[in-house]
Short mmCIF file of C-alpha atoms in Angstrom, two decimals:
data_model
loop_
_atom_site.label_atom_id
_atom_site.label_comp_id
_atom_site.label_asym_id
_atom_site.label_seq_id
_atom_site.Cartn_x
_atom_site.Cartn_y
_atom_site.Cartn_z
CA MET A 1 -44.77 29.70 -61.84
CA SER A 2 -45.54 25.91 -64.15
CA ASP A 3 -49.26 25.59 -65.10
CA MET A 4 -51.24 22.66 -63.91
CA LEU A 5 -53.15 23.24 -67.17
CA GLU A 6 -52.30 24.56 -70.13
CA MET A 7 -55.02 24.32 -72.99
CA ARG A 8 -54.08 25.93 -75.99
CA GLN A 9 -56.46 27.06 -79.08
CA VAL A 10 -58.32 24.20 -78.96
CA VAL A 11 -61.12 23.17 -81.59
CA GLY A 12 -63.17 20.33 -81.18
CA GLY A 13 -66.80 18.93 -81.05
CA TYR A 14 -69.04 15.66 -80.48
CA GLY A 15 -69.25 14.44 -84.17
CA GLU A 16 -67.89 16.67 -87.18
CA ALA A 17 -69.51 20.34 -85.76
CA ASP A 18 -67.13 21.81 -84.03
CA ILE A 19 -68.45 23.73 -80.96
CA LEU A 20 -65.05 24.90 -79.56
CA GLN A 21 -63.06 27.38 -82.01
CA GLY A 22 -60.07 27.90 -80.31
CA VAL A 23 -60.01 27.48 -77.08
CA SER A 24 -57.27 28.47 -74.57
CA LEU A 25 -57.33 28.14 -70.70
CA ARG A 26 -54.69 28.01 -68.47
CA ALA A 27 -54.73 26.93 -64.57
CA GLY A 28 -51.66 27.67 -62.14
CA GLN A 29 -50.69 24.84 -59.03
CA ALA A 30 -53.67 25.44 -56.25
CA GLU A 31 -55.51 27.62 -58.30
CA ILE A 32 -59.87 28.10 -58.43
CA VAL A 33 -60.08 29.00 -61.98
CA ALA A 34 -64.05 29.75 -63.22
CA ILE A 35 -65.29 29.37 -66.53
CA VAL A 36 -68.15 31.33 -67.31
CA GLY A 37 -70.32 32.92 -70.20
CA PRO A 38 -73.66 32.24 -71.46
CA ASN A 39 -75.34 29.15 -72.61
CA GLY A 40 -74.08 27.31 -75.75
CA ALA A 41 -70.63 29.24 -75.07
CA GLY A 42 -69.14 25.70 -74.83
CA LYS A 43 -68.39 25.87 -71.23
CA SER A 44 -68.60 22.34 -70.31
CA THR A 45 -67.57 21.26 -73.78
CA ALA A 46 -64.14 22.51 -73.01
CA MET A 47 -64.13 20.81 -69.63
CA LYS A 48 -65.29 17.15 -71.80
CA ALA A 49 -62.23 18.53 -74.04
CA ILE A 50 -59.82 18.69 -71.46
CA PHE A 51 -60.77 14.93 -69.93
CA GLY A 52 -61.20 13.07 -73.42
CA LEU A 53 -64.68 13.12 -73.81
CA LEU A 54 -64.76 15.00 -77.16
CA ASN A 55 -63.39 14.58 -80.59
CA VAL A 56 -60.45 17.11 -80.16
CA ARG A 57 -59.03 18.74 -83.89
CA GLY A 58 -57.42 20.85 -82.81
CA GLY A 59 -54.83 22.40 -80.14
CA THR A 60 -53.31 20.87 -77.38
CA ILE A 61 -53.95 19.91 -73.94
CA VAL A 62 -50.90 19.47 -71.16
CA VAL A 63 -51.77 19.00 -67.76
CA ASP A 64 -48.38 18.90 -65.12
CA GLY A 65 -45.82 19.20 -68.36
CA ARG A 66 -48.09 15.86 -69.81
CA ASP A 67 -49.54 16.16 -73.10
CA ILE A 68 -52.91 14.33 -72.48
CA THR A 69 -54.63 15.65 -76.04
CA GLY A 70 -56.56 12.76 -77.54
CA LEU A 71 -56.21 9.95 -74.65
CA GLU A 72 -59.28 7.68 -73.19
CA PRO A 73 -60.56 8.78 -69.89
CA ASN A 74 -59.30 6.43 -68.10
CA ARG A 75 -55.76 6.93 -69.54
CA ILE A 76 -56.26 10.89 -67.87
CA VAL A 77 -57.25 10.00 -64.70
CA GLU A 78 -54.20 7.99 -64.20
CA ALA A 79 -52.75 11.88 -64.94
CA GLY A 80 -54.34 13.21 -62.29
CA VAL A 81 -57.17 14.57 -63.47
CA CYS A 82 -60.50 13.90 -61.92
CA TYR A 83 -63.76 15.36 -63.71
CA VAL A 84 -67.08 15.50 -62.01
CA PRO A 85 -69.95 15.83 -64.20
CA GLN A 86 -72.92 18.40 -63.70
CA VAL A 87 -75.32 15.62 -63.86
CA ASP A 88 -75.80 11.59 -62.86
CA ASN A 89 -72.59 11.87 -61.06
CA VAL A 90 -72.86 9.53 -58.48
CA PHE A 91 -73.68 5.78 -58.56
CA ARG A 92 -77.17 5.94 -57.46
CA GLU A 93 -77.38 2.49 -55.97
CA MET A 94 -74.25 1.80 -54.43
CA THR A 95 -73.62 3.32 -50.79
CA VAL A 96 -71.68 6.21 -50.20
CA HIS A 97 -68.88 4.50 -49.37
CA GLU A 98 -69.27 2.62 -52.01
CA ASN A 99 -69.27 5.74 -54.14
CA LEU A 100 -65.93 6.78 -51.99
CA GLU A 101 -64.44 3.16 -52.95
CA MET A 102 -65.17 3.49 -56.85
CA GLY A 103 -63.46 6.72 -56.87
CA ALA A 104 -60.11 5.26 -55.58
CA PHE A 105 -60.80 2.33 -58.03
CA LEU A 106 -57.25 2.97 -59.56
CA ARG A 107 -55.53 3.45 -55.74
CA SER A 108 -54.05 0.32 -54.73
CA GLY A 109 -52.18 0.36 -51.07
CA ASP A 110 -54.20 1.98 -47.74
CA LEU A 111 -56.75 3.96 -48.56
CA SER A 112 -58.19 4.88 -44.89
CA ALA A 113 -56.09 8.63 -45.16
CA ALA A 114 -57.77 9.31 -48.38
CA TYR A 115 -61.27 8.27 -46.43
CA GLU A 116 -60.24 10.24 -44.10
CA ARG A 117 -59.59 13.22 -45.59
CA VAL A 118 -62.94 13.32 -48.16
CA TYR A 119 -65.28 12.16 -44.84
CA GLY A 120 -63.09 15.46 -42.95
CA LEU A 121 -63.94 17.76 -45.93
CA PHE A 122 -68.00 16.18 -45.91
CA PRO A 123 -69.19 15.45 -42.42
CA ASP A 124 -72.44 15.32 -43.69
CA LEU A 125 -71.23 12.00 -45.26
CA LYS A 126 -69.57 10.13 -42.80
CA GLU A 127 -73.03 9.88 -40.97
CA ARG A 128 -74.76 8.72 -44.44
CA ARG A 129 -71.86 6.62 -45.21
CA ARG A 130 -74.09 3.12 -45.74
CA ALA A 131 -76.66 5.13 -47.37
CA LEU A 132 -77.64 4.79 -51.24
CA ALA A 133 -76.26 7.52 -53.04
CA GLY A 134 -79.70 7.73 -54.77
CA ASN A 135 -82.17 8.23 -52.14
CA LEU A 136 -79.69 11.62 -50.50
CA SER A 137 -80.42 15.38 -51.16
CA GLY A 138 -79.34 17.14 -54.13
CA GLY A 139 -76.58 19.35 -52.27
CA GLN A 140 -75.34 15.59 -50.32
CA ARG A 141 -75.57 13.87 -54.14
CA GLN A 142 -72.82 16.77 -54.76
CA MET A 143 -70.63 16.44 -51.56
CA VAL A 144 -70.75 12.72 -53.33
CA ALA A 145 -69.43 13.22 -56.44
CA MET A 146 -66.85 15.59 -55.20
CA GLY A 147 -66.06 13.22 -52.41
CA ARG A 148 -65.35 10.39 -55.22
CA ALA A 149 -63.51 12.38 -57.73
CA LEU A 150 -61.53 13.35 -54.52
CA MET A 151 -60.39 10.03 -53.37
CA LEU A 152 -57.97 9.54 -56.61
CA GLU A 153 -56.09 13.25 -55.00
CA PRO A 154 -56.21 14.60 -58.43
CA LYS A 155 -53.96 17.26 -59.39
CA LEU A 156 -56.52 18.65 -61.36
CA LEU A 157 -60.07 18.78 -60.45
CA LEU A 158 -62.87 19.58 -63.28
CA LEU A 159 -66.14 20.64 -61.89
CA ASP A 160 -68.97 21.11 -64.12
CA GLU A 161 -71.93 22.99 -62.63
CA PRO A 162 -71.19 22.25 -59.06
CA THR A 163 -74.20 24.08 -57.88
CA ALA A 164 -76.35 23.78 -60.36
CA GLY A 165 -79.69 23.42 -58.87
CA LEU A 166 -78.51 24.02 -55.18
CA SER A 167 -79.72 26.31 -52.63
CA PRO A 168 -77.75 28.96 -51.64
CA ARG A 169 -76.65 27.65 -48.28
CA TYR A 170 -75.39 24.47 -50.70
CA MET A 171 -74.01 26.50 -52.71
CA GLU A 172 -72.05 28.44 -50.11
CA GLN A 173 -71.07 25.13 -48.77
CA ILE A 174 -69.84 23.70 -51.69
CA PHE A 175 -67.50 26.70 -52.74
CA GLN A 176 -66.21 26.65 -48.98
CA ILE A 177 -64.80 23.15 -49.81
CA CYS A 178 -63.60 23.88 -53.11
CA ARG A 179 -61.64 26.62 -51.04
CA ASP A 180 -60.63 23.80 -48.58
CA VAL A 181 -59.71 21.53 -51.07
CA ARG A 182 -57.60 24.56 -53.54
CA ASP A 183 -55.33 24.67 -49.75
CA THR A 184 -54.85 20.88 -50.09
CA ASP A 185 -52.62 21.76 -53.39
CA VAL A 186 -55.44 20.96 -55.45
CA THR A 187 -56.27 22.82 -59.09
CA ILE A 188 -60.03 23.34 -59.67
CA LEU A 189 -61.27 23.95 -63.00
CA LEU A 190 -65.53 24.88 -62.82
CA VAL A 191 -67.80 25.91 -65.24
CA GLU A 192 -70.48 28.38 -62.97
CA GLN A 193 -73.83 29.44 -64.47
CA HIS A 194 -73.86 31.52 -61.36
CA ALA A 195 -71.62 33.50 -62.76
CA LYS A 196 -71.50 36.49 -60.32
CA GLN A 197 -70.82 34.19 -57.31
CA ALA A 198 -67.61 32.24 -59.12
CA LEU A 199 -66.23 35.39 -60.29
CA ALA A 200 -66.53 36.49 -56.49
CA PHE A 201 -65.11 33.16 -55.35
CA ALA A 202 -62.51 31.57 -57.92
CA ASP A 203 -58.82 33.37 -58.01
CA ARG A 204 -58.87 33.55 -61.77
CA GLY A 205 -61.44 33.46 -64.53
CA TYR A 206 -62.18 33.16 -68.08
CA VAL A 207 -65.40 34.13 -70.12
CA LEU A 208 -66.09 31.93 -73.35
CA ALA A 209 -68.97 33.37 -75.79
CA SER A 210 -69.43 31.18 -78.76
CA GLY A 211 -66.72 28.40 -78.57
CA ALA A 212 -64.28 30.83 -78.20
CA ASN A 213 -61.94 33.28 -75.60
CA ARG A 214 -64.12 36.45 -74.92
CA HIS A 215 -62.11 38.27 -71.64
CA GLU A 216 -59.91 36.61 -68.94
CA GLY A 217 -58.80 38.14 -65.41
CA THR A 218 -58.61 37.94 -62.26
CA GLY A 219 -62.52 37.55 -60.67
CA ALA A 220 -62.32 40.38 -59.38
CA GLU A 221 -61.31 42.19 -62.76
CA LEU A 222 -63.82 40.80 -64.69
CA LEU A 223 -66.44 41.56 -62.19
CA ALA A 224 -65.06 45.67 -62.78
CA ASP A 225 -65.19 45.08 -66.58
CA ARG A 226 -68.62 46.62 -67.99
CA GLU A 227 -68.81 44.45 -70.90
CA VAL A 228 -68.43 41.11 -68.84
CA ALA A 229 -71.37 43.33 -66.10
CA ALA A 230 -73.40 43.71 -69.32
CA MET A 231 -73.05 40.39 -70.73
CA PHE A 232 -74.18 38.65 -66.93
CA LEU A 233 -75.64 41.35 -65.13
CA GLY A 234 -78.01 43.27 -68.00
CA GLY A 235 -76.36 46.44 -67.74
CA MET B 1 -104.30 -36.61 -54.58
CA GLY B 2 -102.93 -36.73 -51.48
CA ALA B 3 -100.63 -33.71 -50.31
CA LEU B 4 -97.05 -35.59 -49.95
CA GLU B 5 -97.77 -36.76 -53.90
CA ILE B 6 -98.50 -33.23 -55.15
CA VAL B 7 -94.90 -32.46 -53.34
CA ASN B 8 -93.36 -35.54 -54.81
CA PHE B 9 -94.69 -35.13 -58.57
CA TYR B 10 -94.92 -31.04 -59.19
CA LEU B 11 -93.22 -28.97 -56.19
CA VAL B 12 -89.84 -31.12 -56.15
CA PRO B 13 -89.70 -31.11 -60.36
CA GLY B 14 -90.68 -28.00 -60.17
CA ILE B 15 -88.15 -26.93 -57.98
CA VAL B 16 -85.22 -28.50 -59.51
CA VAL B 17 -86.39 -26.97 -62.77
CA GLY B 18 -86.50 -23.44 -61.42
CA SER B 19 -83.31 -24.19 -59.92
CA ILE B 20 -81.88 -24.75 -63.48
CA TYR B 21 -83.96 -21.69 -64.81
CA ALA B 22 -82.50 -20.03 -61.87
CA LEU B 23 -78.92 -20.51 -62.84
CA GLY B 24 -79.94 -19.70 -66.40
CA ALA B 25 -82.14 -16.19 -65.58
CA VAL B 26 -79.02 -14.52 -63.43
CA GLY B 27 -76.68 -14.63 -66.16
CA ILE B 28 -79.90 -12.93 -68.86
CA THR B 29 -80.50 -10.47 -66.27
CA LEU B 30 -76.70 -10.03 -66.06
CA VAL B 31 -75.96 -9.49 -69.92
CA PHE B 32 -79.13 -7.10 -69.51
CA ALA B 33 -77.46 -5.42 -66.43
CA ILE B 34 -74.21 -4.42 -67.70
CA LEU B 35 -74.11 -5.10 -71.81
CA ARG B 36 -78.28 -3.67 -72.27
CA TYR B 37 -79.21 -6.12 -74.82
CA ALA B 38 -81.11 -9.47 -75.19
CA HIS B 39 -78.87 -12.28 -75.05
CA LEU B 40 -80.77 -14.87 -77.33
CA ALA B 41 -77.78 -17.21 -77.33
CA HIS B 42 -77.92 -18.12 -74.14
CA GLY B 43 -79.95 -21.72 -74.14
CA ASP B 44 -77.84 -22.78 -76.73
CA LEU B 45 -74.52 -21.62 -74.45
CA ALA B 46 -76.23 -24.29 -71.99
CA THR B 47 -76.62 -26.97 -74.24
CA LEU B 48 -73.29 -26.45 -75.10
CA GLY B 49 -72.31 -26.53 -71.63
CA ALA B 50 -73.67 -29.36 -70.89
CA PHE B 51 -72.52 -31.38 -73.99
CA LEU B 52 -68.55 -30.36 -73.04
CA ALA B 53 -69.72 -31.81 -69.93
CA LEU B 54 -70.49 -34.90 -71.64
CA GLY B 55 -67.45 -34.70 -73.74
CA ALA B 56 -65.32 -34.94 -70.60
CA VAL B 57 -67.40 -37.75 -69.00
CA THR B 58 -66.75 -40.00 -72.37
CA ILE B 59 -62.79 -39.19 -73.01
CA LEU B 60 -62.26 -38.71 -68.93
CA GLY B 61 -64.02 -41.07 -67.73
CA VAL B 62 -65.30 -38.64 -64.94
CA SER B 63 -68.26 -37.92 -62.91
CA PRO B 64 -71.06 -35.85 -64.33
CA TYR B 65 -70.17 -33.69 -61.20
CA VAL B 66 -66.22 -33.39 -62.20
CA ALA B 67 -67.29 -32.39 -65.51
CA LEU B 68 -68.95 -29.65 -64.33
CA PRO B 69 -66.24 -27.04 -63.14
CA ILE B 70 -64.62 -28.49 -66.48
CA ALA B 71 -67.64 -27.62 -68.83
CA MET B 72 -67.99 -24.06 -66.84
CA LEU B 73 -64.65 -23.16 -67.24
CA LEU B 74 -64.58 -24.11 -71.02
CA THR B 75 -67.81 -22.60 -71.96
CA ALA B 76 -67.00 -19.32 -70.05
CA VAL B 77 -63.56 -19.27 -71.60
CA ILE B 78 -65.86 -19.51 -75.15
CA SER B 79 -68.52 -16.80 -74.45
CA VAL B 80 -65.43 -14.39 -74.15
CA GLY B 81 -64.40 -15.70 -77.42
CA ILE B 82 -67.80 -15.33 -78.56
CA ASP B 83 -67.95 -11.76 -77.42
CA LYS B 84 -64.46 -10.72 -78.73
CA THR B 85 -65.50 -12.57 -82.32
CA PHE B 86 -68.93 -11.41 -83.16
CA TYR B 87 -70.24 -8.54 -80.12
CA ALA B 88 -67.39 -6.42 -79.45
CA TYR B 89 -68.08 -4.87 -82.68
CA LEU B 90 -71.36 -4.07 -82.28
CA ARG B 91 -71.06 -2.45 -79.29
CA GLU B 92 -71.63 0.91 -80.52
CA ARG B 93 -74.60 0.31 -83.25
CA PRO B 94 -78.02 0.36 -81.49
CA LYS B 95 -78.45 -2.86 -79.66
CA ILE B 96 -81.24 -4.56 -81.38
CA VAL B 97 -77.91 -5.39 -84.22
CA THR B 98 -76.56 -7.83 -81.03
CA VAL B 99 -79.72 -8.83 -80.64
CA MET B 100 -80.00 -10.21 -83.96
CA ALA B 101 -76.31 -11.24 -83.97
CA SER B 102 -76.96 -13.49 -80.79
CA LEU B 103 -79.44 -15.11 -83.02
CA GLY B 104 -77.07 -15.87 -85.17
CA VAL B 105 -74.53 -17.37 -82.96
CA ALA B 106 -77.08 -19.07 -81.15
CA LEU B 107 -77.69 -21.32 -84.52
CA MET B 108 -74.31 -21.48 -84.76
CA VAL B 109 -73.34 -22.42 -81.78
CA ARG B 110 -76.58 -25.47 -81.85
CA SER B 111 -74.96 -26.12 -85.40
CA LEU B 112 -71.49 -27.11 -83.43
CA VAL B 113 -73.03 -29.20 -81.31
CA GLN B 114 -75.14 -31.84 -83.55
CA VAL B 115 -71.87 -31.54 -85.67
CA VAL B 116 -70.01 -32.49 -83.02
CA TRP B 117 -72.14 -34.80 -81.07
CA GLY B 118 -75.02 -35.91 -83.41
CA VAL B 119 -78.43 -34.72 -83.25
CA ASP B 120 -79.79 -38.10 -81.26
CA SER B 121 -80.79 -37.56 -77.28
CA GLU B 122 -77.97 -38.71 -74.88
CA THR B 123 -77.31 -38.74 -70.82
CA TYR B 124 -74.65 -38.94 -68.71
CA SER B 125 -75.37 -42.14 -67.44
CA ARG B 126 -76.99 -44.99 -68.05
CA GLY B 127 -79.93 -46.93 -65.79
CA ILE B 128 -82.72 -45.45 -63.57
CA VAL B 129 -81.88 -43.86 -60.50
CA ARG B 130 -84.15 -44.83 -57.45
CA PRO B 131 -84.89 -41.84 -55.43
CA GLU B 132 -84.32 -41.99 -51.64
CA ASN B 133 -86.97 -41.84 -49.34
CA TRP B 134 -86.60 -38.50 -46.42
CA PHE B 135 -90.06 -39.23 -44.87
CA GLY B 136 -92.48 -39.68 -47.39
CA ILE B 137 -90.54 -36.97 -49.86
CA ARG B 138 -88.71 -38.97 -52.08
CA LEU B 139 -85.55 -36.95 -53.62
CA ARG B 140 -82.74 -38.25 -55.90
CA ASP B 141 -79.04 -37.30 -54.82
CA ARG B 142 -78.86 -35.12 -58.43
CA GLU B 143 -81.49 -33.02 -57.34
CA ILE B 144 -80.36 -32.55 -54.13
CA VAL B 145 -77.08 -31.08 -55.85
CA THR B 146 -79.44 -29.50 -58.31
CA VAL B 147 -80.68 -27.11 -55.90
CA LEU B 148 -77.44 -26.99 -53.46
CA ALA B 149 -75.14 -25.79 -56.58
CA MET B 150 -77.40 -22.29 -57.51
CA VAL B 151 -78.05 -21.39 -53.98
CA ALA B 152 -73.95 -22.21 -53.76
CA LEU B 153 -73.03 -20.11 -57.21
CA VAL B 154 -75.60 -17.44 -57.06
CA LEU B 155 -74.29 -16.54 -53.00
CA ALA B 156 -71.03 -17.07 -54.61
CA LEU B 157 -71.63 -14.72 -57.13
CA GLN B 158 -73.19 -12.40 -54.59
CA VAL B 159 -70.83 -12.55 -52.07
CA PHE B 160 -68.34 -10.95 -55.10
CA LEU B 161 -70.38 -8.21 -56.42
CA LYS B 162 -70.96 -7.08 -53.19
CA ARG B 163 -67.44 -7.52 -51.89
CA SER B 164 -64.78 -7.63 -54.51
CA LYS B 165 -63.25 -4.95 -56.11
CA TRP B 166 -64.37 -5.71 -59.51
CA GLY B 167 -67.53 -6.50 -58.07
CA LYS B 168 -68.39 -3.43 -57.03
CA ALA B 169 -66.88 -2.62 -60.88
CA MET B 170 -69.26 -4.87 -62.50
CA ARG B 171 -72.41 -2.92 -60.61
CA ALA B 172 -70.87 0.71 -61.34
CA MET B 173 -70.91 -0.14 -64.73
CA SER B 174 -74.62 -1.41 -64.29
CA ASP B 175 -75.38 2.10 -62.28
CA ASN B 176 -74.02 4.29 -64.25
CA PRO B 177 -71.50 3.19 -67.19
CA ASP B 178 -70.40 6.98 -68.04
CA LEU B 179 -69.33 7.69 -64.54
CA ALA B 180 -67.43 4.15 -63.93
CA LEU B 181 -65.66 5.12 -67.15
CA LEU B 182 -64.25 8.55 -65.19
CA SER B 183 -63.62 6.29 -62.41
CA GLY B 184 -60.77 4.47 -64.66
CA VAL B 185 -62.68 1.52 -64.67
CA ASP B 186 -61.72 -0.61 -67.91
CA ASN B 187 -65.20 -1.44 -69.62
CA ARG B 188 -63.67 -4.14 -71.81
CA LYS B 189 -62.28 -5.93 -68.49
CA VAL B 190 -65.61 -5.19 -66.68
CA VAL B 191 -66.92 -7.00 -70.31
CA THR B 192 -64.69 -9.80 -70.02
CA LEU B 193 -65.14 -10.57 -66.54
CA THR B 194 -69.14 -10.49 -67.11
CA TRP B 195 -68.49 -13.19 -70.07
CA LEU B 196 -67.16 -15.23 -68.02
CA ILE B 197 -69.59 -15.57 -64.72
CA VAL B 198 -72.35 -15.64 -67.50
CA GLY B 199 -70.69 -18.51 -69.64
CA GLY B 200 -70.24 -20.73 -66.43
CA LEU B 201 -73.80 -20.02 -65.32
CA CYS B 202 -75.20 -20.96 -68.52
CA ALA B 203 -72.90 -23.93 -68.78
CA ALA B 204 -74.05 -24.89 -65.05
CA ALA B 205 -77.53 -24.69 -66.01
CA GLY B 206 -77.37 -27.16 -69.25
CA VAL B 207 -75.46 -29.69 -67.56
CA PHE B 208 -77.79 -29.57 -64.65
CA LEU B 209 -80.61 -29.47 -66.84
CA GLY B 210 -78.75 -32.39 -68.83
CA LEU B 211 -78.30 -34.21 -65.40
CA ASN B 212 -82.01 -34.57 -64.10
CA TYR B 213 -83.37 -34.98 -67.76
CA GLU B 214 -81.56 -35.57 -70.94
CA LEU B 215 -79.35 -34.16 -73.87
CA LYS B 216 -80.40 -32.95 -76.95
CA ALA B 217 -79.06 -30.36 -79.06
CA MET B 218 -82.65 -28.04 -78.73
CA MET B 219 -82.49 -28.83 -74.98
CA GLY B 220 -81.10 -24.76 -74.49
CA TRP B 221 -83.34 -23.24 -76.98
CA THR B 222 -86.72 -24.68 -75.32
CA MET B 223 -85.41 -23.25 -72.27
CA LEU B 224 -84.71 -19.52 -73.48
CA LEU B 225 -88.28 -18.39 -73.10
CA PRO B 226 -88.62 -19.20 -69.33
CA MET B 227 -85.26 -18.21 -68.33
CA PHE B 228 -86.21 -14.92 -69.94
CA ALA B 229 -89.71 -14.68 -68.08
CA ALA B 230 -87.90 -15.58 -64.85
CA ALA B 231 -85.42 -12.86 -65.52
CA ILE B 232 -88.14 -10.54 -66.21
CA LEU B 233 -90.31 -11.60 -63.90
CA GLY B 234 -88.32 -11.14 -60.73
CA GLY B 235 -86.67 -7.68 -62.24
CA VAL B 236 -84.49 -7.12 -64.85
CA GLY B 237 -80.98 -6.49 -63.10
CA ARG B 238 -81.52 -8.30 -59.88
CA ILE B 239 -80.00 -11.24 -59.40
CA GLU B 240 -81.92 -12.41 -56.35
CA GLY B 241 -84.90 -11.63 -58.45
CA ALA B 242 -83.91 -14.08 -61.12
CA VAL B 243 -83.69 -16.98 -58.83
CA LEU B 244 -86.82 -15.76 -57.01
CA GLY B 245 -88.23 -15.89 -60.86
CA GLY B 246 -86.43 -19.22 -61.97
CA LEU B 247 -88.23 -21.06 -58.61
CA ILE B 248 -91.65 -19.40 -59.72
CA VAL B 249 -91.46 -20.00 -63.27
CA GLY B 250 -90.52 -23.39 -63.18
CA ILE B 251 -93.10 -24.63 -59.85
CA ALA B 252 -95.60 -22.69 -62.15
CA GLU B 253 -94.83 -25.16 -65.26
CA GLU B 254 -95.16 -27.93 -63.08
CA MET B 255 -97.97 -27.66 -61.30
CA SER B 256 -99.44 -26.36 -64.47
CA THR B 257 -99.84 -30.09 -65.56
CA LEU B 258 -102.59 -30.77 -62.52
CA PHE B 259 -104.83 -28.89 -64.11
CA LEU B 260 -103.93 -28.73 -68.13
CA PRO B 261 -102.58 -31.02 -70.48
CA THR B 262 -98.82 -31.30 -70.28
CA GLU B 263 -97.98 -29.81 -73.58
CA TYR B 264 -98.89 -26.36 -72.64
CA LYS B 265 -95.92 -26.37 -69.95
CA ALA B 266 -93.91 -24.38 -72.25
CA ALA B 267 -97.20 -21.83 -72.45
CA THR B 268 -97.13 -21.42 -68.63
CA ALA B 269 -93.77 -19.48 -69.25
CA PHE B 270 -95.16 -17.23 -71.76
CA ALA B 271 -98.63 -16.70 -69.73
CA ILE B 272 -96.56 -15.78 -66.87
CA LEU B 273 -94.12 -12.94 -68.92
CA LEU B 274 -97.27 -11.86 -70.73
CA LEU B 275 -99.25 -11.44 -67.17
CA MET B 276 -96.03 -9.51 -65.89
CA LEU B 277 -95.38 -7.14 -68.72
CA LEU B 278 -98.86 -5.86 -68.20
CA VAL B 279 -99.31 -5.72 -64.41
CA ARG B 280 -95.94 -4.93 -63.22
CA PRO B 281 -93.05 -4.62 -66.18
CA THR B 282 -90.26 -3.49 -63.55
CA GLY B 283 -90.64 -7.32 -62.24
CA LEU B 284 -91.35 -8.55 -58.84
CA LEU B 285 -88.05 -6.74 -56.97
CA LYS B 286 -87.76 -3.58 -58.87
CA GLY B 287 -85.77 -4.05 -61.95
CA LYS B 288 -82.71 -1.66 -62.05
CA VAL B 289 -82.32 -1.04 -65.82
CA LEU B 290 -85.41 -1.15 -68.03
#
């Protein structure tokens, strides 16, 4: 099976210091891959490296057969990758609908199918389409952020801690939406603080520590691994 | 003094000069909202616009109203050129560096105007225009055009920002620049577009100032403080706030001469600015950037 994402031995960081010391990740077509690990392991940094927000000094990043290493973020968007940051991920002074419009900024032509799809995934947003995104609750804002990213119909969706600060009810809802999105043939790579829940829900997972790969496997394998369990569940 | 005289000698001139400040303040607020620095060459760009219109009037022999769009277009292009020549290189540096650079640009632009057009006062047309009497309120055509043109330009800008794709990109850039970049918005294009609009508005402010008063090399520089006062008064980042602020500052300046010697007119804007920063630094309509 050809990989949607293949990240090989990536070294890099912000400024001069290297945070990533050789991280390798891969994600197949329509697969949910979770990156977990302790604080400071370089989880979010690995994701930002894919999106060109980092100085990558070594290794390659290939998306759907195309080398995107070192490209500008707007070129990477054109390659079919969308990124949802953890914080400040909506346009607060714009309406929900305008946020979705901005998501589709690079697209032209009829977008009604794209709106229908996003509003279908997030019925809550359809009701509040004229509300300013800054006035929504945290969970609804996360939906706007994901909806914005999905407007481009990406091949690969990068989610940075999509459930941070959300109630368990919203967390389950976001995970369910991720499954629905995956079933429309989108690959999802997500970074999660809630390691146990994320590994239980993802198809495969990676455990990073100190900017390098530590473990990888299916979610169930990782949850059963004693060393991984010790890392997250305190023994 | 009767109510009619107050309207004729204070309110009408206040609204006219307020409209001119409004045009400038909208540009200042746009630069603040999208580029996030105070642009000190704003007044001198208005001067340049006014003199470019004078050039069109003398060379082509057209009326100042025909010269207005020509001057707006030329100043818009020059503004983009200034951005690309001076400010673009400083974008990654602390904003104060660009603010200082804009002071340098202000001096350069003013010197250029002085070299080309001299230091004497000029007018678009000679002679005295008698105002028309509208039920006791005396208005000159140019005053009506100034106010209507301001309203039309601001409405056009608002429609552009609210409805068009690139207008929304400008708002997105002001709201959350990182996310705008992630959405595939090319920030260089937004910056260019911003300068085109700001330059055009600057020229309009300068032409109307020249039309209602006279053209001088220092005309824009002296307008800088009231324009900033207007932008801050209305709430930085708010177009409608800049218009409201411009009108308030303009009317307050004219009204102040009722109680104070005329020399203190310029101090009124400064007083409003200080008071506003003390009492409500976010401006009348809550600003978005500061």
